[in-house]
Every structure is written in C-alpha cells, then in structure tokens.
Coordinates of C-alpha atoms in Angstrom, one line a residue:
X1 CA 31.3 7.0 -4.2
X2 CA 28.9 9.5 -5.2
X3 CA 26.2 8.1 -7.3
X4 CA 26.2 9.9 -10.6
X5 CA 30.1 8.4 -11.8
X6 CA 29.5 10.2 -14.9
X7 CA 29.9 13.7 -13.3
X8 CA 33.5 15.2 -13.2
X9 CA 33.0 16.0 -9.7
X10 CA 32.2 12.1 -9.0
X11 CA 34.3 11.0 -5.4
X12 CA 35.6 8.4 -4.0
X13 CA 34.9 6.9 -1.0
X14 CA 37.4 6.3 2.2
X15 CA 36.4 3.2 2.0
X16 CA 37.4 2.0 -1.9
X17 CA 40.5 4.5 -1.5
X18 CA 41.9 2.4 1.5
X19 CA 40.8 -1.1 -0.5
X20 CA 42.6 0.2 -3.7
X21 CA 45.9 0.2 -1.3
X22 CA 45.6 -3.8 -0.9
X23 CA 45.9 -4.8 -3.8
X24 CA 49.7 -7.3 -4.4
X25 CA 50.1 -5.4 -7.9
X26 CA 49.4 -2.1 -6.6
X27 CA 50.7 -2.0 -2.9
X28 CA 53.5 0.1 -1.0
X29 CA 55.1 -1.7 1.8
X30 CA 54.8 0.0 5.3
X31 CA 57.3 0.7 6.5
X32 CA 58.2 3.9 8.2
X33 CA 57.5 5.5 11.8
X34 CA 56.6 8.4 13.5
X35 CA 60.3 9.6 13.4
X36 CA 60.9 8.8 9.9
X37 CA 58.1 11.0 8.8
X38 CA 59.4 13.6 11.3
X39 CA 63.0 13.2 10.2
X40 CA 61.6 13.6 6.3
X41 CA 59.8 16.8 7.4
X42 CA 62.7 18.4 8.7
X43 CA 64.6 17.0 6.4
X44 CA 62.7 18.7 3.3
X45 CA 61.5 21.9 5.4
X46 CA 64.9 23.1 6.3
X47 CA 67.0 23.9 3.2
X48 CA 67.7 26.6 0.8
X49 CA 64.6 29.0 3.3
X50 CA 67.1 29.1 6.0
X51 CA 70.2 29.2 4.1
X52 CA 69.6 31.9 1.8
X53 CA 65.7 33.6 2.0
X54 CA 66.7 34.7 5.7
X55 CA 68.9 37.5 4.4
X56 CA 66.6 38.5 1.0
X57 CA 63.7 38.9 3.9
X58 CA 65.9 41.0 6.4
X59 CA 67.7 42.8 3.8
X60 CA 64.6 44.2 1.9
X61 CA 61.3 43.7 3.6
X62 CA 61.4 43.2 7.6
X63 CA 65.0 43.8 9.3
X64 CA 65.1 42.0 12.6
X65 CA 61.2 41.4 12.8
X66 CA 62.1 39.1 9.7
X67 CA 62.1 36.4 12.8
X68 CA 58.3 37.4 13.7
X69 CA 57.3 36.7 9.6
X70 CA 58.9 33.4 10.1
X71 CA 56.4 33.1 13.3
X72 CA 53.3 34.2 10.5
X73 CA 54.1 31.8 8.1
X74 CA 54.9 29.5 10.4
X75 CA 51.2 30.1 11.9
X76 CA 49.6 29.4 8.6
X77 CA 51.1 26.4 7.7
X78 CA 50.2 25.1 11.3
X79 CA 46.6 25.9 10.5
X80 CA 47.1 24.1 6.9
X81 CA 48.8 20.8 8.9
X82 CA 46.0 20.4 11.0
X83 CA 43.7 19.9 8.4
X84 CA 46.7 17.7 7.0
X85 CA 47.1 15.5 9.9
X86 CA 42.8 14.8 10.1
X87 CA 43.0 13.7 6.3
X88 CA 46.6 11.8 6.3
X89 CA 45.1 9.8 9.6
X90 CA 41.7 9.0 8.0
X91 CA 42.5 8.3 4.1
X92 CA 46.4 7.0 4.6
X93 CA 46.8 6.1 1.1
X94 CA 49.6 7.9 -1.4
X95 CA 49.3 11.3 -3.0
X96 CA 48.8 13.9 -0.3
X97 CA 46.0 16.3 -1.3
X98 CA 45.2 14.7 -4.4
X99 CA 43.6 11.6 -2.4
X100 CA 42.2 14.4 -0.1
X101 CA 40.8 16.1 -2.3
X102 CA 38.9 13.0 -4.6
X103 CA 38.1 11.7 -1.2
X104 CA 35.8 14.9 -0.6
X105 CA 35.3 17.2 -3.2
X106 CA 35.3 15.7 -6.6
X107 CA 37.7 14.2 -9.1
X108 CA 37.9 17.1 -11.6
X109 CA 39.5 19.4 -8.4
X110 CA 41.5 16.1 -7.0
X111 CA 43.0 16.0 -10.9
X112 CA 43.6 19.8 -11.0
X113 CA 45.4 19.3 -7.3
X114 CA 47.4 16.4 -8.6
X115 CA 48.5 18.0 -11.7
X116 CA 50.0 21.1 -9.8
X117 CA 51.6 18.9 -7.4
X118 CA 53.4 17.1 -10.3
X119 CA 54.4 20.6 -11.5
X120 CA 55.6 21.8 -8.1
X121 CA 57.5 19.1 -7.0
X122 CA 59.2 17.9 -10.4
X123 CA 60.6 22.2 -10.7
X124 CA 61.0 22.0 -7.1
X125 CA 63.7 18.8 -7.6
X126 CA 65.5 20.6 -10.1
X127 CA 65.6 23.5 -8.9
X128 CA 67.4 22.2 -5.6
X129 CA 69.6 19.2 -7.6
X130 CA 71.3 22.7 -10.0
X131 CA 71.5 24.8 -6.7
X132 CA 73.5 21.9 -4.9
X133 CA 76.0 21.4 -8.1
X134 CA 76.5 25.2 -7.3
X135 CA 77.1 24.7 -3.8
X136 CA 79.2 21.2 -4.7
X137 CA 81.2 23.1 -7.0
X138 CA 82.2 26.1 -5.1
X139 CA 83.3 23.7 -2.2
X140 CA 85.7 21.3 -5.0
X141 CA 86.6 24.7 -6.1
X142 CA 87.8 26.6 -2.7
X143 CA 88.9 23.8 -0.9
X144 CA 90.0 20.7 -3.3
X145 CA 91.5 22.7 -5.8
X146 CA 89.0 20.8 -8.6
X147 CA 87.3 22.3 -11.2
X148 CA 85.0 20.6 -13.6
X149 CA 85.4 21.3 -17.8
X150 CA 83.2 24.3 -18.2
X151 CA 81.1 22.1 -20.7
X152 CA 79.8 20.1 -17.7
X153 CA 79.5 22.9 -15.1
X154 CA 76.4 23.9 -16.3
X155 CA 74.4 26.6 -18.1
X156 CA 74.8 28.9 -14.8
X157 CA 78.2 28.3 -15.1
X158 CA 78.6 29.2 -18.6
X159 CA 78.8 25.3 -20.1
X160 CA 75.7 23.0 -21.6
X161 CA 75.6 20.3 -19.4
X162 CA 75.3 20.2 -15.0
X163 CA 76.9 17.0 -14.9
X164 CA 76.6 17.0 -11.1
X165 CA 73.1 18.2 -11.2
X166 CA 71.8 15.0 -13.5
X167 CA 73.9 12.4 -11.4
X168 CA 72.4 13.6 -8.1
X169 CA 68.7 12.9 -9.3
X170 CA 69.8 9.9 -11.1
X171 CA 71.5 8.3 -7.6
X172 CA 68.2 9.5 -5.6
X173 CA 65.8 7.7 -8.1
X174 CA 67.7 4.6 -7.6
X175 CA 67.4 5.0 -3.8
X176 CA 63.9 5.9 -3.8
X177 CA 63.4 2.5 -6.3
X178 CA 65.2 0.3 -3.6
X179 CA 63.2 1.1 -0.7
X180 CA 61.8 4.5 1.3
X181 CA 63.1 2.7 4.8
X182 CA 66.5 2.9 2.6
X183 CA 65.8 6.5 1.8
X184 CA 64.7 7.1 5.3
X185 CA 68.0 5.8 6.7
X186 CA 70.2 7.7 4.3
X187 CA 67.6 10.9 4.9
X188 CA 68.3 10.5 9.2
X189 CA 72.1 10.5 8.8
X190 CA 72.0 13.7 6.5
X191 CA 69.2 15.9 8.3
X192 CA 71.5 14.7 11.9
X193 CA 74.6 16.7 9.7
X194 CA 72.3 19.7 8.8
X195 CA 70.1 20.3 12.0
X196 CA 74.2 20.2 13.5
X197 CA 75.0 22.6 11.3
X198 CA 72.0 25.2 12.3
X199 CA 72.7 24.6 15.8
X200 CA 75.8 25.2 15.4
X201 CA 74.8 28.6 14.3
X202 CA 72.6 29.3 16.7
X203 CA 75.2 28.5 19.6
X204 CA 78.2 29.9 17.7
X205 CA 76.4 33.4 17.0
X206 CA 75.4 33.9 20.2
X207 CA 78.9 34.6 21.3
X208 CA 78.9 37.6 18.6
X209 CA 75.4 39.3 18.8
X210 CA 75.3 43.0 19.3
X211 CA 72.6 44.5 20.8
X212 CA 72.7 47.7 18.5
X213 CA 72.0 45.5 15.2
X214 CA 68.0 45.2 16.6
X215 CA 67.4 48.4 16.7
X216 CA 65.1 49.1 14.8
X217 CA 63.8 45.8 15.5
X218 CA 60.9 47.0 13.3
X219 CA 62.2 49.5 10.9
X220 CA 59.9 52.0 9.9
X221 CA 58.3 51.8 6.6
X222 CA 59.3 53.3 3.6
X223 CA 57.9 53.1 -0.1
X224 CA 59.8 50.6 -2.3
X225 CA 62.7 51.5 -3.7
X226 CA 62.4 51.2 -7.4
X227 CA 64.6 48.4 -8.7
X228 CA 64.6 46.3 -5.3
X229 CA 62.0 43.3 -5.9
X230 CA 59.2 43.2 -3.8
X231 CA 56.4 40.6 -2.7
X232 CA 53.3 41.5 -3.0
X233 CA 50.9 41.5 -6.2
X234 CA 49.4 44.7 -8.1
X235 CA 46.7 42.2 -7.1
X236 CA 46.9 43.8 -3.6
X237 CA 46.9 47.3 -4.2
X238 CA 44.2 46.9 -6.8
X239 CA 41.4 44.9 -4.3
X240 CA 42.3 46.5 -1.1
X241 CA 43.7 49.9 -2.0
X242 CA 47.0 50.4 -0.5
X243 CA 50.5 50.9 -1.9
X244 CA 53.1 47.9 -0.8
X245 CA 55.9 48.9 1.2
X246 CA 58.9 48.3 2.2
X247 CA 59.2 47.3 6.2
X248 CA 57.0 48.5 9.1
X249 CA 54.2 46.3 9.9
X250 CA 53.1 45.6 6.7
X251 CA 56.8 44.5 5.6
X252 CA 56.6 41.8 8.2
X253 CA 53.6 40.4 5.9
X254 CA 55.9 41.4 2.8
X255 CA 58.3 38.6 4.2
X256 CA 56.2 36.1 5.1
X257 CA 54.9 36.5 1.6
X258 CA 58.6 35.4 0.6
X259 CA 60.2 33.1 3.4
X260 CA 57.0 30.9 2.8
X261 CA 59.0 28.9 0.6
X262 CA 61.0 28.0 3.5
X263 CA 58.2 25.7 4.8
X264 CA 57.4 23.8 1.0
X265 CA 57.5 20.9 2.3
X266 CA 55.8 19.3 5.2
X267 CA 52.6 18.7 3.2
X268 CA 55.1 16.2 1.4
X269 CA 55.1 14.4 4.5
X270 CA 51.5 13.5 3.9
X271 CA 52.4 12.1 0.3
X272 CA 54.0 9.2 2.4
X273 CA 51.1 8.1 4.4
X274 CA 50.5 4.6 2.5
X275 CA 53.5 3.7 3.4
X276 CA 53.2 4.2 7.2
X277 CA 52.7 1.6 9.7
X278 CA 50.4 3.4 12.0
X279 CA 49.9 6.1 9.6
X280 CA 46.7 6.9 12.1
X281 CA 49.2 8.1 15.1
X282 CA 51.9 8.2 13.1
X283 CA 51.5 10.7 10.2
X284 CA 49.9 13.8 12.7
X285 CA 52.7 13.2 15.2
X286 CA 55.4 13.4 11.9
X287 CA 53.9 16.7 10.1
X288 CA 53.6 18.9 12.8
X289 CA 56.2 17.6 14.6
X290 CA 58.5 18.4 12.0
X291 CA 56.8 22.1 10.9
X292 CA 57.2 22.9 14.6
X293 CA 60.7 21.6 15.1
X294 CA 62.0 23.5 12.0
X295 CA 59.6 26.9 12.9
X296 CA 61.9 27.0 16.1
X297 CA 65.2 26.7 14.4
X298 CA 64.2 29.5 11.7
X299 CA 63.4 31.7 14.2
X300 CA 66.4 31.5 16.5
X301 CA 68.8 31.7 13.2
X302 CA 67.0 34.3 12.0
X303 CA 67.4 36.2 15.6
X304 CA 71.2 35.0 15.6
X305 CA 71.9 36.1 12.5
X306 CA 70.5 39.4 12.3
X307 CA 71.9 40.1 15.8
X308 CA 75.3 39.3 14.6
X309 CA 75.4 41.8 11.2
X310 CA 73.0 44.7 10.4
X311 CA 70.1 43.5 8.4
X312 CA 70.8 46.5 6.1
X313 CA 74.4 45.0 5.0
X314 CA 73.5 40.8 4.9
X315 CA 74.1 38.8 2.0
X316 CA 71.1 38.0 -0.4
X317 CA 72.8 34.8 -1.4
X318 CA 74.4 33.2 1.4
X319 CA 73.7 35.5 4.8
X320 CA 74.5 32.7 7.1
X321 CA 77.4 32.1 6.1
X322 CA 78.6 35.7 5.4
X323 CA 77.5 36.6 8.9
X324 CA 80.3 34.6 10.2
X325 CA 82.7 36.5 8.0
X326 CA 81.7 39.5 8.8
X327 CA 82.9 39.1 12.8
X328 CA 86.1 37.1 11.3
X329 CA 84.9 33.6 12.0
X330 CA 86.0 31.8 8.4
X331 CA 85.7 28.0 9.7
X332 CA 81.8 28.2 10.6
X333 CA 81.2 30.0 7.2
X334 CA 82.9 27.4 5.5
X335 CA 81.1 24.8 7.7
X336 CA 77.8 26.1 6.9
X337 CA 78.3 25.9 2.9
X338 CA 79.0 22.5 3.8
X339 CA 76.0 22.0 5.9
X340 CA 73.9 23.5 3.0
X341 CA 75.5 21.7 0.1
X342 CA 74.5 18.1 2.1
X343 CA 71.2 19.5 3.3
X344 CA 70.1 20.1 -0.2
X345 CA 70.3 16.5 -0.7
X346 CA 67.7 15.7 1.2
X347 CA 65.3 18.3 0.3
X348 CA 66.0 16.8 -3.2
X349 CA 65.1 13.5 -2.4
X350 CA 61.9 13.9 -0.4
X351 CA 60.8 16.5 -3.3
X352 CA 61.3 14.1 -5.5
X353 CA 59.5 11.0 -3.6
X354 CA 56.5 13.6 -2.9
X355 CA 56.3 13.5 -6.8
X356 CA 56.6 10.1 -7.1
X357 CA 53.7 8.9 -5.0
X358 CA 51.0 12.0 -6.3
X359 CA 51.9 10.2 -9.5
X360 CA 51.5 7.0 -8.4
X361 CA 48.1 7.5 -7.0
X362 CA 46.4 9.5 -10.0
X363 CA 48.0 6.6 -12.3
X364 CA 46.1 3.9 -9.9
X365 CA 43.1 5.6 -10.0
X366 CA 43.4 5.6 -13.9
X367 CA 43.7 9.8 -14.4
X368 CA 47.2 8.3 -15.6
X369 CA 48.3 4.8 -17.8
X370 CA 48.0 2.5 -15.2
X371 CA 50.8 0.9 -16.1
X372 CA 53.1 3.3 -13.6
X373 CA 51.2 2.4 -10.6
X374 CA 52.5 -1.2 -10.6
X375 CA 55.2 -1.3 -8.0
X376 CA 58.0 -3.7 -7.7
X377 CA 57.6 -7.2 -7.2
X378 CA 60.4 -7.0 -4.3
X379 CA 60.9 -3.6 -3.0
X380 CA 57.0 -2.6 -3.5
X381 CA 58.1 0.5 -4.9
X382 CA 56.2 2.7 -7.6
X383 CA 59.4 1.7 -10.1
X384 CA 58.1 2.6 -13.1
X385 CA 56.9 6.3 -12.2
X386 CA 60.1 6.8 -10.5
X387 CA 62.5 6.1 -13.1
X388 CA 60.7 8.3 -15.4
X389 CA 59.9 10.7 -13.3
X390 CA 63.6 10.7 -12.4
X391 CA 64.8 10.2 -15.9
X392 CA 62.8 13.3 -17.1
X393 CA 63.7 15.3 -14.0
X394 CA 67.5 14.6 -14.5
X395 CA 67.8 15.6 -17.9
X396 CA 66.0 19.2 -17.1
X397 CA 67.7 19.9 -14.4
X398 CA 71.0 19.0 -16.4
X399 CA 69.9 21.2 -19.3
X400 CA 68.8 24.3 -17.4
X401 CA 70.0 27.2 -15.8
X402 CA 68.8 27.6 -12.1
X403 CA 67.3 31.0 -13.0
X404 CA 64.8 29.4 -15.4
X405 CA 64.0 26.9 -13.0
X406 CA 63.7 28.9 -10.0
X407 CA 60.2 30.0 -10.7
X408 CA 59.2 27.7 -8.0
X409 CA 55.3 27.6 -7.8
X410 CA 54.4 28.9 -4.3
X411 CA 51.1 29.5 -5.4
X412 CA 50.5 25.9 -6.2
X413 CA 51.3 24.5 -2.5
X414 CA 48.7 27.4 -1.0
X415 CA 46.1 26.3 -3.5
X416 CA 46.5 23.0 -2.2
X417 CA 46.4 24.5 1.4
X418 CA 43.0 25.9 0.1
X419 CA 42.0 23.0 -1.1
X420 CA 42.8 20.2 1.4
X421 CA 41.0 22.9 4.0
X422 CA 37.7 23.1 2.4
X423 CA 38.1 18.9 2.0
X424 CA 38.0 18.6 5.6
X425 CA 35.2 20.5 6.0
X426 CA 33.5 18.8 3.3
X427 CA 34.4 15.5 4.9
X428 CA 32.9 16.2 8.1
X429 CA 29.6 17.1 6.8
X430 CA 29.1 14.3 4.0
X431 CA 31.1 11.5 6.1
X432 CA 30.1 12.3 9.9
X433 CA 30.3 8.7 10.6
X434 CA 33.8 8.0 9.7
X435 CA 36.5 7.5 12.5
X436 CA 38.9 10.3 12.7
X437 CA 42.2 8.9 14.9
X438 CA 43.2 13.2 14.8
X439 CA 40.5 15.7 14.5
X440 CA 41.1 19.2 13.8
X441 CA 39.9 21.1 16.1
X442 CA 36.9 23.9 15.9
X443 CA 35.8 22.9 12.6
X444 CA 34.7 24.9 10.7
X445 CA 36.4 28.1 12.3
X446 CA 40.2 26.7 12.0
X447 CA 39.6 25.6 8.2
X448 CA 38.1 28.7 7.1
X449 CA 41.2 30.7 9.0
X450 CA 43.5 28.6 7.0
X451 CA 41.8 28.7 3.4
X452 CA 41.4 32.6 4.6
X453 CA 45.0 33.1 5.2
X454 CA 46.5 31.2 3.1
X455 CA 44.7 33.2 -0.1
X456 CA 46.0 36.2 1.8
X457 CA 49.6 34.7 0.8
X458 CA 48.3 33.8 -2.8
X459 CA 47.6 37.6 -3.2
X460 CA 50.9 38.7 -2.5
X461 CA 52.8 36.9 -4.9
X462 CA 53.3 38.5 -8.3
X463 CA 51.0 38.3 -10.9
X464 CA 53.1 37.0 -13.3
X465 CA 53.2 33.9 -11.1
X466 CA 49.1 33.7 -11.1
X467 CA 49.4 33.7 -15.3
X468 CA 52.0 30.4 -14.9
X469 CA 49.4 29.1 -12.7
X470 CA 46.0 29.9 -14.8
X471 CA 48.2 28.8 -17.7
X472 CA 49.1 24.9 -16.1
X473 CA 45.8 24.6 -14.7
X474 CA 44.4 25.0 -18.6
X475 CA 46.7 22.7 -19.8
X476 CA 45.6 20.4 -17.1
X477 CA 42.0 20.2 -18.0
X478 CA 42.7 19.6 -21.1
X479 CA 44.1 16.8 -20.3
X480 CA 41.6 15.6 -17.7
X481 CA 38.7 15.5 -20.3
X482 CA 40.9 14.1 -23.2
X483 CA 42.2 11.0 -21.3
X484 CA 41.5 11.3 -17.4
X485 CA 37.7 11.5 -17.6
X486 CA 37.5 8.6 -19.9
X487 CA 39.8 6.0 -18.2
X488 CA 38.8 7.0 -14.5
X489 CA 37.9 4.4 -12.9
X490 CA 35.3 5.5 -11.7
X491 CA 33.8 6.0 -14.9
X492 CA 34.5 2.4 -16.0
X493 CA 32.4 1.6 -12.7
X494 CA 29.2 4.1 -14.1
X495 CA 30.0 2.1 -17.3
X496 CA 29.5 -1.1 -15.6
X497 CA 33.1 -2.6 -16.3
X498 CA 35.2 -4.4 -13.6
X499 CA 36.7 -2.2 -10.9

C-alpha cells in the first residue's frame, strides 16, 4: 500500500488485493477454465458488431476495405489485451481495470475506472436485452404468427412496457446468482449456435461472391455527404487540421472509429479472473484467444458479405441477412436473424456479469456499502449486487426505447484501455519484484502504442459523446469524496481501524 492512506491516490498492494479474495464472507468460487473464459470472449465479442455495424461501416465509410478497419481495430485491442493478460495473470481478483488500476495508480483513478465500467456495462445490458425483444419479436411475428399487446411490445414498438426485454435480464440474474460454471455451460451451448451461424455465412457466401462487387476495394474519398452520419469528432479537424471524409484511406480509420464497438467486450473477460482456477495460464490464453478467434470471423464475413452485394446498396440494419436476400437465398437470412436473436443472449449475460463483479470489487474495498460484496453462502456468488444490479437493469431496459439507450459509451472502454496501459507500466517500475506468469512484451514501447492509439479512437468519436463522459466522470467524483474516500478501506487502515 502506499504509505500516505490519506491521499486519494493511496494503492493497494498485489499482495492485500489477492488476501482480500480469501476471505469465506467475501469469496468467489473458482471455477472456470481456459475455454470458459475463451468461450465468454467469443461469446460477448461477437454480437450486434457483426450482425449489423458491418453494413453501417461498408455502406458509408470504407466499402470492401471495411474488412482491413476490422484488422485496425482488431490491432488495437490486441495491444490493449496484452497489457490485460500481464495484469489479469498477476492481480486475478474481480473487477477488471478497476483492480488494475488501484493496484498501480491510485484509488481516486481505480474509482473513476470503476464508475465508468458500472455505466458501460449496465447501458450496454440494456441496450442488447431491448435489441433482442426486437429481434425475438420480428421472429414470433414472421414465423409463429404471434404478436404481443402493443402495451408490452415496448416503447420502440409504440407500447410502455418491453415485456421481453425485462424477463430476459431477470432469467440471466437468476443464472448468474446460481453459479458462473452454470452461466458458462448455458454461455458454450449458445456461442456453439452463433459461431454456426457465422460460419455458415462465411461458407454459404462463398458460393455467391462476385468479383466485380470489390472493385473499388478502396473507394476513393469523397467529402461527407451532409445528412449521412459520420465518425470522427470536430475534435479531429480542430487539433490536426483536416476535414473528415468519407472513404479512401482515411475512411478505413472512419470505420474502425465505428466497428470498434464490435470488440466491447473481451476486457470483460478479465472481470472474471477471481473466479478462475489457474487464472495465471488461464485468463491470457482466454482474452486473446477469444479477440483473435472473433477478429478472424469479422474479417472473413465482412469479405463475404461485401463480395456478395455492393457495399453501396447493403442494409444499415441487418446486412447479413439482407445479403442473402439479395442473391435469392431466404432460409440463410432467416437463419441468421435467428442466429443473432440467440447470440444476443449471451452478449447480455456476460455484459451483465462484467458489471456484477466491477461492483462487487469496489463494494469489497469499501468505495461501495459493503454489504453487496457478501456472496452466497452456497453458490459463492456476489447475490446481493446482482439482483440489484439486475433488478435496476430490468426495469430500464423495460421502460426505454433502444434509441435512448443506444448511446453506448465507447469512449468509456478506450479510457479504460488508456488506463490499464499506463498501469502496467506503472507496475513494472514500482513492483519489479513481482512474478508475472504473462509479460507483455517490449515494455514500455507496446503500452505507449496502445494508450497512443487507442486515444486516436477516443478523438474520433463525437463530441457529444466526450460531454456524456466529462459529465459521469463529475458525477463520479462527487461521489468518491462524499462516501468512497471516507469508507475506503484503506482509509480506515491510515485511521488505524481493523482491516
């Protein structure tokens, strides 16, 4: 710990964070392998990014090369998961790049972390549980011949209340109380179905590609249209003096800008690293294993697909599946709707588990009542922040449209890139001593490349997006020095009290 506990910027050590994980009353059972963490990877990574952001990308920023801005994002998440895999296989205790973060840097930016990860994940959960009632209900709709009262359809839908939307979070909170092997079980059988289904477009496709649709594979740049939405941030044009565009080289950075919402989602992996057996083999071999498994798969689709219908005429909303209508092919549309509407299950669950345990962990370490980091007496699960978390989560995402939800907070999961970046680097100078099972390797050079590029993201997005952002963080602080500071634990420790 570092010795003045009265500072805001006081850390804790490896050492106390890996002691605080033995404790009966606040202790996750270990339980999950290599492939579990894999199989949750995949199974969070690939969802609504491949179903739907593919064609958005194509249509308006990158054409064919929309595959190569798959490869860039792709890149910078790799760099961001190495320094992922060093800290999950060093400090394997709950809360991802919170416990990173206090581990290294301070408790004031581990609490500012934590606090945007509770943000991100919780609209990240509903956001996915109203887009799957959508999905569900278009399939009960076209194929069933079911429709549900308009009341409980949803506010997209024209009603008050998404029925669907509130049950589905409400059946994954009870799973996720029961047990994550149980969650992991249910997670294997569902990602199996979806990584069928994208195979299935990848080998179907192939039979319909025309070489003409690549050409441009590159489409030249052009200055955006007014009225189609772009990616990049007046921020941009006003610190590096160019005008966005539309395509060309720079459109390929446009898109990666856009489809990185396609990889949200392996850092959750790390969330689950308390509850690992080996977590210090374990947890490197199941993040990248799973951001590499699922970069491959985006960028064959993404070649499929735009091989198989000009990028000029795809679908904004469902380009997969309107790919295979367009060359007359209605059962693998309607089998990839499917695909999507059980993928997004997943995606749901694991979101909200990622949640779950950054709660957990900032509760333990007192930032939070400690009363929701006491797990269950027989399934050693964080019950308590789960059923409210859950509880909470169900009745937004019953209440709200999908638009108002959909401001998903890409800028928050960069930020933590930054953060769990500069943590390693940190790390290495202030703990040399301290055995590190997966190293990252050329420190500081890979580090600086990822907190380098991954702010090159941050700048892209819009600026109405930073304002959200600056405006949570305030709220956050707040917060921090009205109850977090006080009750820290380590402050009850500079205060001489009992740990």
């Amino acid at each position: 710990m570092s010795k003045d506990l009265n500072s805001p910027f006081r850390t804790k050590t490896v050492e106390q964070s890996i002691r605080d994980t033995e404790e009966p009353e606040h202790a996750l059972r270990k339980s999950l392998s290599a492939w579990d963490l894999t199989v949750f990877g995949v199974g969070v990574i690939i969802g609504t990014g491949i179903f739907v952001l593919t064609g958005i990308a194509a249509r308006n920023n990158a054409g064919p090369a929309t595959a190569l801005a798959f490869v860039a994002a792709g890149i910078v998440c790799a760099l961001a998961a190495l320094c992922y895999a060093e800290f999950a296989s060093t400090v394997p205790v709950a809360g991802s790049a919170y416990t990173f973060s206090y581990a290294s840097i301070g408790e004031l930016p581990a609490w500012i972390i934590g606090w945007d990860l509770v943000l991100e994940f919780a609209l990240g959960t509903a956001v996915v549980a109203v887009g799957w009632s959508g999905y569900v209900r278009h399939l009960m709709d076209t194929n069933l011949g079911w429709t549900l009262p308009t009341s409980l359809a949803g506010p997209d839908a024209g009603g008050h209340f998404d029925l669907l939307a509130f049950l589905l979070v409400l059946v994954l909170t009870w799973i996720l109380v029961v047990g994550t092997k149980l969650s992991a079980r249910i997670t294997a059988v569902v990602v199996a179905i979806k990584v069928t289904v994208v195979l299935l477009v990848i080998v179907a496709g192939l039979f319909f590609i025309k070489a003409d649709n690549y050409s441009p594979f590159i489409p030249p740049a052009q200055p955006r249209a007014e009225g189609v939405s772009g990616w990049h941030s007046p921020l941009v044009q006003l610190m590096f003096g160019y005008e966005p565009t539309n395509f060309g080289v720079m459109g390929i950075f446009t898109a990666a800008s856009l489809i990185f919402f396609a990889f949200i989602g392996f850092d959750v992996v790390a969330t689950a690293a308390e509850e690992t057996k080996n977590p210090q083999r374990d947890m490197p071999r199941g993040i990248l294993g799973s951001l590499l498994i699922c970069t491959v798969l985006y960028v064959a689709v993404t070649l499929v697909v735009t091989g198989m219908q000009k990028y000029s005429e795809m679908s904004p909303t469902a380009p997969l599946a309107e790919a295979f209508k367009s060359v007359n092919q209605p059962f693998f549309s309607g089998a990839i709707s499917l695909g999507a509407a059980v993928g997004l299950i997943t995606v749901c669950m694991i979101l909200l588990l990622g949640q779950t345990r950054v709660f957990f962990a900032m509760s333990r370490d007192g930032l939070l009542p400690r009363v929701f980091s006491v797990t269950h007496p027989k399934y050693r699960t964080p019950y308590r922040a789960t059923m409210l978390l859950g509880g909470i989560i169900a009745v937004v995402a019953g209440f709200t449209s999908l638009e108002t939800l959909a401001e998903l907070v890409n800028i928050g999961t960069l930020f933590a890139f930054v953060v769990v970046a500069l943590g390693v680097i940190v790390l290495r100078k202030t703990r040399p001593d301290l055995h590190r099972s997966f190293r990252t390797p050329w420190v500081p050079f890979v580090p600086i490349v990822s907190i380098a590029a991954s702010l090159w993201l941050m700048l892209n997005l819009p600026a109405e997006t930073w304002l959200r952002f600056g405006i949570w963080m305030v709220i956050g602080v707040i917060v921090y020095f009205a109850y977090g500071y006080r009750n820290s634990r380590l402050h009850k420790v500079g205060q001489n009290a009992e740990f």
